[in-house]
């Protein structure tokens, strides 16, 4: 019996947005995410995308796993395909939902008749189908308010579909409908989660990472690349920019007061990121900062960082506790990679007593002791680009 997948996107997500372009992007993202699994026919009607496998060998479980990560899908279900006559619908319902109905105690039938030429009206379909199922499964009882299983019969243009289980989708908006931003991606727990959260709001993500060899190892960089790879399941393709940062960090160390190392480093990271954003047409920066977590994440430190930024800096984790961040990191499977113990450039020259409430004037004065612009220029020019594609 043929099985298809229905992906539903809640109308809520469409408020104030151009529905057609929203759908176009969602369909394109779905196609990209599953195309390596075989051929599919993909159509849409009434806030639902119909995904029909066209190759025998297609692994529907894997299709579901991938679609669960596609933002913009509110819920997913597998459905059995029937001919548009009630005899076939009855037969296939019992065949397709046998297991689930054998174990359930209560159920109800829900009918949706998009094709108004179908000879039975929705209440009639519900009533007839309810009777069929009660005869076939005598242990079942009808519960219209809180049923364990809702058997849905949908009569559409070419076929009828039956399904019983709705699985929660990733929610959010399709990646690409909210513009393009640059994620400052370290190897830590926080920044991958920040990227995930902005992608969920429809933002297409590129990532920038600063390395300081020989103080940081190849393994540390590799770990960040692994994080990028993991994020592609949610974010789609990610352009990854790797910036050589050693000379800048050494210049900070040799020319600036130790208590301001971190904040100056953060400002220089931003300046480089802004240059890459300009080239890549990114409209915002994203970081994994959360207020009060470390010395560089106090309000005054954040103000000093933002003072060099001419575009918005999104900090989706700003009000989250570490435990909440870790929960999400586990859910999106970045946690285990993030906790691998490789050094980050931030930890290389960590001051013993970082200034908790730096004043912008002091920071600017300290920076003016040294002309960082040639080093910034060099770092930008030597930045390496690698594209991470979504792969199985
Ligand atoms: P994370 O868990 O994301 O590493 P953190 O708690 O370690 O965050 P910081 O070290 O203060 O906090 O870094 C704050 C933010 O600065 C990070 O979330 C990230 O966005 C950015 N960042 C830090 N180090 C790097 C780096 N080497 N490359 C790119 N971005 C970085
Ligand atoms: Mg970190």
Short mmCIF file of C-alpha atoms and ligand atoms in Angstrom, two decimals:
data_model
loop_
_atom_site.label_atom_id
_atom_site.label_comp_id
_atom_site.label_asym_id
_atom_site.label_seq_id
_atom_site.Cartn_x
_atom_site.Cartn_y
_atom_site.Cartn_z
CA UNK A 1 0.00 0.00 0.00
CA UNK A 2 1.33 3.39 -0.93
CA UNK A 3 2.36 5.76 1.83
CA UNK A 4 2.96 9.49 1.60
CA UNK A 5 4.02 12.16 4.07
CA UNK A 6 1.98 15.24 4.88
CA UNK A 7 3.82 18.27 6.22
CA UNK A 8 1.59 20.96 7.68
CA UNK A 9 2.56 24.52 8.34
CA UNK A 10 0.37 26.43 10.77
CA UNK A 11 -1.44 29.45 9.44
CA UNK A 12 0.01 31.39 12.38
CA UNK A 13 3.36 31.43 10.69
CA UNK A 14 1.89 33.14 7.69
CA UNK A 15 0.69 36.24 9.46
CA UNK A 16 2.03 39.32 7.80
CA UNK A 17 4.15 37.29 5.45
CA UNK A 18 3.83 36.67 1.80
CA UNK A 19 2.29 33.21 1.81
CA UNK A 20 3.38 32.23 -1.67
CA UNK A 21 7.06 33.02 -1.16
CA UNK A 22 6.98 31.39 2.27
CA UNK A 23 5.66 28.19 0.68
CA UNK A 24 8.14 28.36 -2.19
CA UNK A 25 11.07 28.52 0.22
CA UNK A 26 9.68 25.74 2.40
CA UNK A 27 9.16 23.43 -0.59
CA UNK A 28 12.67 24.18 -1.86
CA UNK A 29 14.16 23.43 1.58
CA UNK A 30 12.20 20.16 1.83
CA UNK A 31 13.38 19.09 -1.63
CA UNK A 32 17.01 19.79 -0.80
CA UNK A 33 16.87 17.93 2.48
CA UNK A 34 15.44 14.70 1.07
CA UNK A 35 16.68 14.57 -2.49
CA UNK A 36 19.54 12.17 -1.71
CA UNK A 37 16.97 9.61 -0.50
CA UNK A 38 15.28 9.13 -3.90
CA UNK A 39 12.72 10.79 -6.15
CA UNK A 40 9.63 12.46 -4.74
CA UNK A 41 6.58 14.22 -6.10
CA UNK A 42 5.92 17.29 -3.98
CA UNK A 43 2.68 19.25 -4.19
CA UNK A 44 0.80 21.56 -1.87
CA UNK A 45 -2.76 22.41 -0.97
CA UNK A 46 -4.40 24.06 2.02
CA UNK A 47 -1.38 24.66 4.27
CA UNK A 48 -0.19 21.11 3.64
CA UNK A 49 2.71 19.82 1.57
CA UNK A 50 2.20 16.34 0.09
CA UNK A 51 5.42 14.38 -0.26
CA UNK A 52 4.96 11.27 -2.36
CA UNK A 53 7.91 8.85 -2.70
CA UNK A 54 8.37 7.79 -6.32
CA UNK A 55 11.03 5.12 -5.81
CA UNK A 56 10.29 1.74 -4.21
CA UNK A 57 13.42 1.74 -2.08
CA UNK A 58 12.80 5.01 -0.26
CA UNK A 59 13.23 4.77 3.51
CA UNK A 60 10.23 6.66 4.90
CA UNK A 61 11.64 6.61 8.45
CA UNK A 62 14.68 8.49 7.26
CA UNK A 63 12.54 10.96 5.31
CA UNK A 64 10.60 11.65 8.52
CA UNK A 65 13.81 12.11 10.53
CA UNK A 66 15.07 14.69 8.08
CA UNK A 67 11.78 16.52 7.80
CA UNK A 68 11.57 16.78 11.59
CA UNK A 69 14.46 19.24 11.38
CA UNK A 70 13.03 21.43 8.63
CA UNK A 71 11.91 24.77 10.06
CA UNK A 72 8.51 25.98 8.96
CA UNK A 73 6.84 22.57 9.37
CA UNK A 74 4.43 22.59 12.32
CA UNK A 75 3.51 18.92 12.17
CA UNK A 76 4.13 15.81 10.12
CA UNK A 77 2.27 12.61 9.50
CA UNK A 78 2.45 9.55 7.37
CA UNK A 79 -0.70 8.75 5.47
CA UNK A 80 -2.01 5.76 3.55
CA UNK A 81 -3.19 6.47 0.00
CA UNK A 82 -6.63 5.15 -1.03
CA UNK A 83 -8.79 5.31 -4.09
CA UNK A 84 -11.65 7.72 -3.86
CA UNK A 85 -14.39 5.29 -3.01
CA UNK A 86 -15.56 4.35 0.44
CA UNK A 87 -15.00 0.60 -0.01
CA UNK A 88 -11.32 1.14 -0.64
CA UNK A 89 -11.05 3.70 2.14
CA UNK A 90 -12.55 1.25 4.65
CA UNK A 91 -10.29 -1.59 3.61
CA UNK A 92 -7.13 0.47 3.60
CA UNK A 93 -7.91 2.08 6.95
CA UNK A 94 -8.04 -1.31 8.62
CA UNK A 95 -4.94 -2.46 6.77
CA UNK A 96 -2.94 0.71 7.39
CA UNK A 97 -3.93 1.48 10.98
CA UNK A 98 -4.37 -2.08 12.26
CA UNK A 99 -1.53 -1.99 14.76
CA UNK A 100 -2.34 1.37 16.26
CA UNK A 101 -6.07 0.54 16.51
CA UNK A 102 -5.37 -2.83 18.09
CA UNK A 103 -3.54 -1.19 20.97
CA UNK A 104 -5.66 1.93 21.44
CA UNK A 105 -8.63 2.07 23.79
CA UNK A 106 -10.43 5.15 22.48
CA UNK A 107 -10.69 6.84 19.10
CA UNK A 108 -12.62 9.24 16.99
CA UNK A 109 -12.91 9.77 13.25
CA UNK A 110 -12.26 13.09 11.65
CA UNK A 111 -13.18 13.67 7.98
CA UNK A 112 -11.98 16.44 5.69
CA UNK A 113 -13.65 16.70 2.34
CA UNK A 114 -11.71 19.04 0.10
CA UNK A 115 -13.35 17.49 -2.96
CA UNK A 116 -16.98 18.50 -2.55
CA UNK A 117 -18.08 16.19 -5.37
CA UNK A 118 -17.39 13.14 -3.21
CA UNK A 119 -20.82 11.53 -2.64
CA UNK A 120 -20.58 11.28 1.16
CA UNK A 121 -20.50 14.35 3.37
CA UNK A 122 -18.00 14.62 6.25
CA UNK A 123 -20.40 13.66 9.11
CA UNK A 124 -21.50 10.64 7.07
CA UNK A 125 -17.90 9.54 6.52
CA UNK A 126 -17.21 9.86 10.26
CA UNK A 127 -20.31 7.92 11.17
CA UNK A 128 -19.77 5.09 8.67
CA UNK A 129 -16.07 4.77 9.41
CA UNK A 130 -16.73 4.84 13.16
CA UNK A 131 -19.15 1.94 12.72
CA UNK A 132 -16.68 -0.05 10.62
CA UNK A 133 -13.94 0.35 13.21
CA UNK A 134 -16.19 -0.50 16.17
CA UNK A 135 -17.25 -3.73 14.40
CA UNK A 136 -13.69 -4.65 13.53
CA UNK A 137 -12.15 -3.72 16.91
CA UNK A 138 -14.79 -4.50 19.57
CA UNK A 139 -12.49 -3.34 22.40
CA UNK A 140 -12.45 0.24 21.04
CA UNK A 141 -14.65 3.02 22.36
CA UNK A 142 -15.47 6.37 20.82
CA UNK A 143 -14.25 9.42 22.71
CA UNK A 144 -14.79 12.63 20.81
CA UNK A 145 -13.19 14.89 23.43
CA UNK A 146 -9.95 13.20 24.30
CA UNK A 147 -9.37 10.21 22.03
CA UNK A 148 -6.13 8.26 22.08
CA UNK A 149 -6.24 7.98 18.31
CA UNK A 150 -7.82 10.32 15.81
CA UNK A 151 -8.39 8.56 12.50
CA UNK A 152 -8.43 11.23 9.83
CA UNK A 153 -9.91 10.62 6.40
CA UNK A 154 -9.08 13.29 3.84
CA UNK A 155 -10.80 13.36 0.47
CA UNK A 156 -8.60 15.30 -1.93
CA UNK A 157 -8.53 15.88 -5.69
CA UNK A 158 -6.95 12.69 -6.93
CA UNK A 159 -6.99 10.41 -3.90
CA UNK A 160 -8.18 9.92 -0.38
CA UNK A 161 -5.70 9.74 2.49
CA UNK A 162 -5.92 8.20 5.92
CA UNK A 163 -3.69 8.93 8.87
CA UNK A 164 -3.69 8.69 12.62
CA UNK A 165 -0.54 10.13 14.08
CA UNK A 166 0.67 13.70 14.10
CA UNK A 167 4.30 14.25 14.94
CA UNK A 168 5.49 17.64 16.07
CA UNK A 169 7.61 19.40 13.46
CA UNK A 170 10.53 21.76 14.08
CA UNK A 171 8.21 24.80 13.99
CA UNK A 172 9.56 28.26 13.24
CA UNK A 173 9.92 29.76 9.79
CA UNK A 174 11.60 28.31 6.68
CA UNK A 175 15.32 29.08 6.60
CA UNK A 176 15.88 31.85 4.07
CA UNK A 177 12.68 33.79 4.67
CA UNK A 178 14.22 36.17 7.23
CA UNK A 179 17.50 37.22 5.63
CA UNK A 180 21.13 36.26 6.07
CA UNK A 181 23.27 36.65 9.22
CA UNK A 182 26.77 35.75 10.39
CA UNK A 183 27.12 33.48 13.42
CA UNK A 184 30.27 33.83 15.52
CA UNK A 185 30.82 30.14 16.08
CA UNK A 186 33.25 28.99 18.76
CA UNK A 187 33.73 25.38 19.74
CA UNK A 188 31.66 25.93 22.88
CA UNK A 189 28.17 24.88 23.88
CA UNK A 190 26.44 28.21 23.39
CA UNK A 191 27.07 29.51 19.90
CA UNK A 192 25.76 26.43 17.99
CA UNK A 193 22.53 26.77 19.99
CA UNK A 194 22.37 30.48 19.11
CA UNK A 195 22.71 29.57 15.41
CA UNK A 196 19.96 26.97 15.70
CA UNK A 197 17.63 29.47 17.36
CA UNK A 198 18.06 32.13 14.70
CA UNK A 199 17.71 29.57 11.89
CA UNK A 200 14.42 28.62 13.52
CA UNK A 201 13.26 32.19 12.93
CA UNK A 202 13.99 31.77 9.23
CA UNK A 203 17.49 33.27 9.19
CA UNK A 204 19.99 31.84 6.74
CA UNK A 205 23.26 31.37 8.64
CA UNK A 206 26.90 31.70 7.67
CA UNK A 207 29.53 31.06 10.34
CA UNK A 208 32.82 32.71 11.25
CA UNK A 209 35.46 31.16 13.49
CA UNK A 210 38.76 32.58 14.76
CA UNK A 211 41.77 30.33 15.18
CA UNK A 212 45.13 31.06 16.77
CA UNK A 213 47.62 28.42 15.71
CA UNK A 214 49.88 27.20 17.21
CA UNK A 215 48.06 28.11 20.44
CA UNK A 216 44.94 26.41 19.11
CA UNK A 217 45.22 23.06 17.37
CA UNK A 218 43.81 21.64 14.15
CA UNK A 219 41.62 19.45 16.31
CA UNK A 220 39.97 22.52 17.76
CA UNK A 221 39.12 23.77 14.28
CA UNK A 222 37.94 20.34 13.22
CA UNK A 223 35.55 20.30 16.16
CA UNK A 224 33.99 23.57 15.00
CA UNK A 225 33.67 22.16 11.49
CA UNK A 226 31.88 19.16 12.98
CA UNK A 227 29.48 21.53 14.72
CA UNK A 228 28.83 23.24 11.38
CA UNK A 229 28.06 19.89 9.82
CA UNK A 230 25.60 19.04 12.59
CA UNK A 231 23.87 22.39 12.19
CA UNK A 232 23.27 21.86 8.46
CA UNK A 233 20.43 19.43 9.28
CA UNK A 234 18.53 22.45 10.64
CA UNK A 235 20.19 25.41 8.94
CA UNK A 236 20.77 24.07 5.42
CA UNK A 237 24.07 24.90 3.73
CA UNK A 238 26.52 26.92 5.81
CA UNK A 239 29.40 29.01 4.47
CA UNK A 240 32.16 28.69 7.08
CA UNK A 241 34.82 31.42 7.34
CA UNK A 242 37.96 30.58 9.28
CA UNK A 243 39.99 33.62 10.34
CA UNK A 244 43.68 33.46 11.35
CA UNK A 245 43.73 35.39 14.60
CA UNK A 246 47.16 34.67 16.13
CA UNK A 247 48.89 37.90 15.19
CA UNK A 248 46.02 39.99 16.46
CA UNK A 249 45.96 38.20 19.78
CA UNK A 250 49.72 38.60 20.16
CA UNK A 251 49.43 42.29 19.35
CA UNK A 252 46.74 42.67 22.00
CA UNK A 253 48.90 40.85 24.52
CA UNK A 254 51.94 43.02 23.78
CA UNK A 255 50.21 46.37 23.58
CA UNK A 256 47.11 46.46 25.76
CA UNK A 257 46.41 46.24 29.50
CA UNK A 258 45.83 42.66 30.55
CA UNK A 259 42.47 43.32 32.22
CA UNK A 260 41.09 44.47 28.85
CA UNK A 261 42.42 41.61 26.69
CA UNK A 262 39.11 39.82 26.32
CA UNK A 263 36.99 42.86 25.57
CA UNK A 264 39.46 44.19 22.98
CA UNK A 265 39.70 40.77 21.40
CA UNK A 266 35.91 40.62 21.19
CA UNK A 267 35.79 44.05 19.51
CA UNK A 268 38.40 43.04 16.96
CA UNK A 269 36.50 39.82 16.23
CA UNK A 270 33.46 41.97 15.52
CA UNK A 271 35.41 44.31 13.23
CA UNK A 272 36.63 41.38 11.15
CA UNK A 273 33.17 39.81 11.10
CA UNK A 274 31.70 43.08 9.86
CA UNK A 275 34.13 43.11 6.94
CA UNK A 276 33.10 39.58 5.94
CA UNK A 277 29.42 40.46 6.43
CA UNK A 278 29.80 43.31 3.99
CA UNK A 279 31.21 40.97 1.34
CA UNK A 280 28.58 38.30 2.03
CA UNK A 281 25.67 40.71 2.38
CA UNK A 282 24.86 39.58 5.92
CA UNK A 283 22.54 41.95 7.73
CA UNK A 284 23.27 40.94 11.33
CA UNK A 285 25.72 39.17 13.63
CA UNK A 286 24.79 36.35 16.02
CA UNK A 287 26.65 35.36 19.18
CA UNK A 288 26.09 32.82 21.95
CA UNK A 289 26.37 35.34 24.77
CA UNK A 290 24.12 35.21 27.81
CA UNK A 291 24.07 38.00 30.36
CA UNK A 292 26.40 37.53 33.33
CA UNK A 293 27.84 34.20 32.20
CA UNK A 294 31.47 35.42 32.11
CA UNK A 295 33.30 38.75 32.50
CA UNK A 296 32.91 39.67 28.84
CA UNK A 297 29.17 39.16 29.05
CA UNK A 298 28.26 41.85 31.55
CA UNK A 299 26.12 44.71 30.31
CA UNK A 300 29.06 47.14 30.21
CA UNK A 301 31.21 44.63 28.32
CA UNK A 302 28.42 44.00 25.82
CA UNK A 303 28.03 47.77 25.37
CA UNK A 304 31.76 48.04 24.58
CA UNK A 305 31.46 45.22 22.04
CA UNK A 306 28.38 46.70 20.42
CA UNK A 307 30.06 50.09 20.09
CA UNK A 308 32.10 48.79 17.13
CA UNK A 309 29.12 47.09 15.44
CA UNK A 310 27.30 48.97 12.72
CA UNK A 311 24.72 46.19 12.21
CA UNK A 312 22.47 44.48 14.78
CA UNK A 313 23.99 41.81 17.00
CA UNK A 314 21.49 39.08 17.86
CA UNK A 315 22.05 37.22 21.10
CA UNK A 316 19.20 34.72 21.26
CA UNK A 317 20.57 33.13 24.47
CA UNK A 318 20.78 36.40 26.36
CA UNK A 319 18.22 35.49 29.01
CA UNK A 320 18.75 31.75 29.16
CA UNK A 321 20.34 29.72 31.95
CA UNK A 322 23.18 27.40 31.13
CA UNK A 323 20.98 24.39 31.95
CA UNK A 324 18.41 25.50 29.39
CA UNK A 325 21.12 26.05 26.79
CA UNK A 326 22.53 22.59 27.46
CA UNK A 327 19.07 21.06 27.10
CA UNK A 328 18.78 22.54 23.61
CA UNK A 329 22.36 21.56 22.74
CA UNK A 330 21.49 17.96 23.60
CA UNK A 331 18.29 18.10 21.59
CA UNK A 332 20.10 19.28 18.47
CA UNK A 333 22.97 16.87 19.11
CA UNK A 334 25.78 19.43 19.35
CA UNK A 335 26.46 18.97 23.07
CA UNK A 336 28.78 15.95 22.86
CA UNK A 337 30.88 17.65 20.20
CA UNK A 338 30.99 20.95 22.09
CA UNK A 339 32.34 19.40 25.26
CA UNK A 340 35.35 17.81 23.57
CA UNK A 341 38.25 19.41 25.40
CA UNK A 342 40.04 21.45 22.75
CA UNK A 343 41.27 24.95 23.47
CA UNK A 344 39.55 28.01 21.99
CA UNK A 345 41.37 31.18 21.02
CA UNK A 346 39.48 32.98 23.80
CA UNK A 347 41.09 30.83 26.45
CA UNK A 348 44.63 31.26 25.13
CA UNK A 349 45.30 34.69 26.60
CA UNK A 350 42.65 34.83 29.28
CA UNK A 351 43.47 37.66 31.69
CA UNK A 352 43.85 36.69 35.35
CA UNK A 353 41.52 39.50 36.42
CA UNK A 354 39.35 40.62 33.52
CA UNK A 355 37.63 43.96 33.92
CA UNK A 356 34.01 43.21 34.74
CA UNK A 357 32.71 46.72 34.04
CA UNK A 358 34.95 48.17 31.35
CA UNK A 359 34.35 51.77 30.31
CA UNK A 360 34.18 52.40 26.61
CA UNK A 361 36.56 55.36 26.88
CA UNK A 362 39.22 53.22 28.60
CA UNK A 363 38.85 50.45 26.04
CA UNK A 364 39.13 52.87 23.14
CA UNK A 365 42.15 54.57 24.67
CA UNK A 366 43.86 51.20 25.17
CA UNK A 367 43.16 50.20 21.57
CA UNK A 368 44.54 53.47 20.29
CA UNK A 369 47.99 52.52 21.61
CA UNK A 370 48.36 50.28 18.62
CA UNK A 371 47.22 50.41 15.01
CA UNK A 372 45.33 47.16 14.48
CA UNK A 373 44.03 48.00 11.02
CA UNK A 374 46.85 46.39 8.97
CA UNK A 375 46.43 43.19 11.00
CA UNK A 376 42.67 43.27 10.51
CA UNK A 377 43.20 43.72 6.80
CA UNK A 378 45.61 40.79 6.70
CA UNK A 379 43.28 38.53 8.70
CA UNK A 380 40.37 39.34 6.37
CA UNK A 381 42.50 38.62 3.31
CA UNK A 382 43.72 35.33 4.71
CA UNK A 383 40.33 34.09 5.79
CA UNK A 384 39.54 30.63 4.43
CA UNK A 385 36.11 29.69 3.18
CA UNK A 386 34.60 26.21 3.29
CA UNK A 387 31.00 25.39 2.43
CA UNK A 388 29.15 22.78 4.44
CA UNK A 389 26.40 21.12 2.48
CA UNK A 390 23.63 19.17 3.97
CA UNK A 391 24.64 15.50 3.69
CA UNK A 392 23.09 12.32 4.99
P1 LIG B 1 30.42 29.45 23.60
O1 LIG B 1 29.86 28.36 24.46
O2 LIG B 1 29.58 29.76 22.41
O3 LIG B 1 31.86 29.26 23.28
P2 LIG B 1 31.14 31.00 25.86
O4 LIG B 1 30.19 30.83 26.99
O5 LIG B 1 32.40 30.24 25.85
O6 LIG B 1 30.32 30.76 24.51
P3 LIG B 1 32.68 33.39 25.28
O7 LIG B 1 33.95 32.64 25.23
O8 LIG B 1 32.63 34.65 26.09
O9 LIG B 1 31.46 32.56 25.83
O10 LIG B 1 32.21 33.73 23.83
C1 LIG B 1 31.06 34.49 23.60
C2 LIG B 1 30.67 34.39 22.14
O11 LIG B 1 31.72 34.91 21.32
C3 LIG B 1 30.49 32.97 21.68
O12 LIG B 1 29.20 32.50 21.98
C4 LIG B 1 30.70 33.11 20.20
O13 LIG B 1 29.56 33.64 19.57
C5 LIG B 1 31.82 34.15 20.14
N1 LIG B 1 33.15 33.50 20.08
C6 LIG B 1 33.98 33.20 21.09
N2 LIG B 1 35.11 32.61 20.65
C7 LIG B 1 35.00 32.52 19.32
C8 LIG B 1 35.83 31.99 18.27
N3 LIG B 1 36.98 31.43 18.51
N4 LIG B 1 35.37 32.06 17.01
C9 LIG B 1 34.16 32.62 16.75
N5 LIG B 1 33.36 33.13 17.68
C10 LIG B 1 33.75 33.07 18.95
MG1 LIG B 2 33.56 29.49 24.36
#
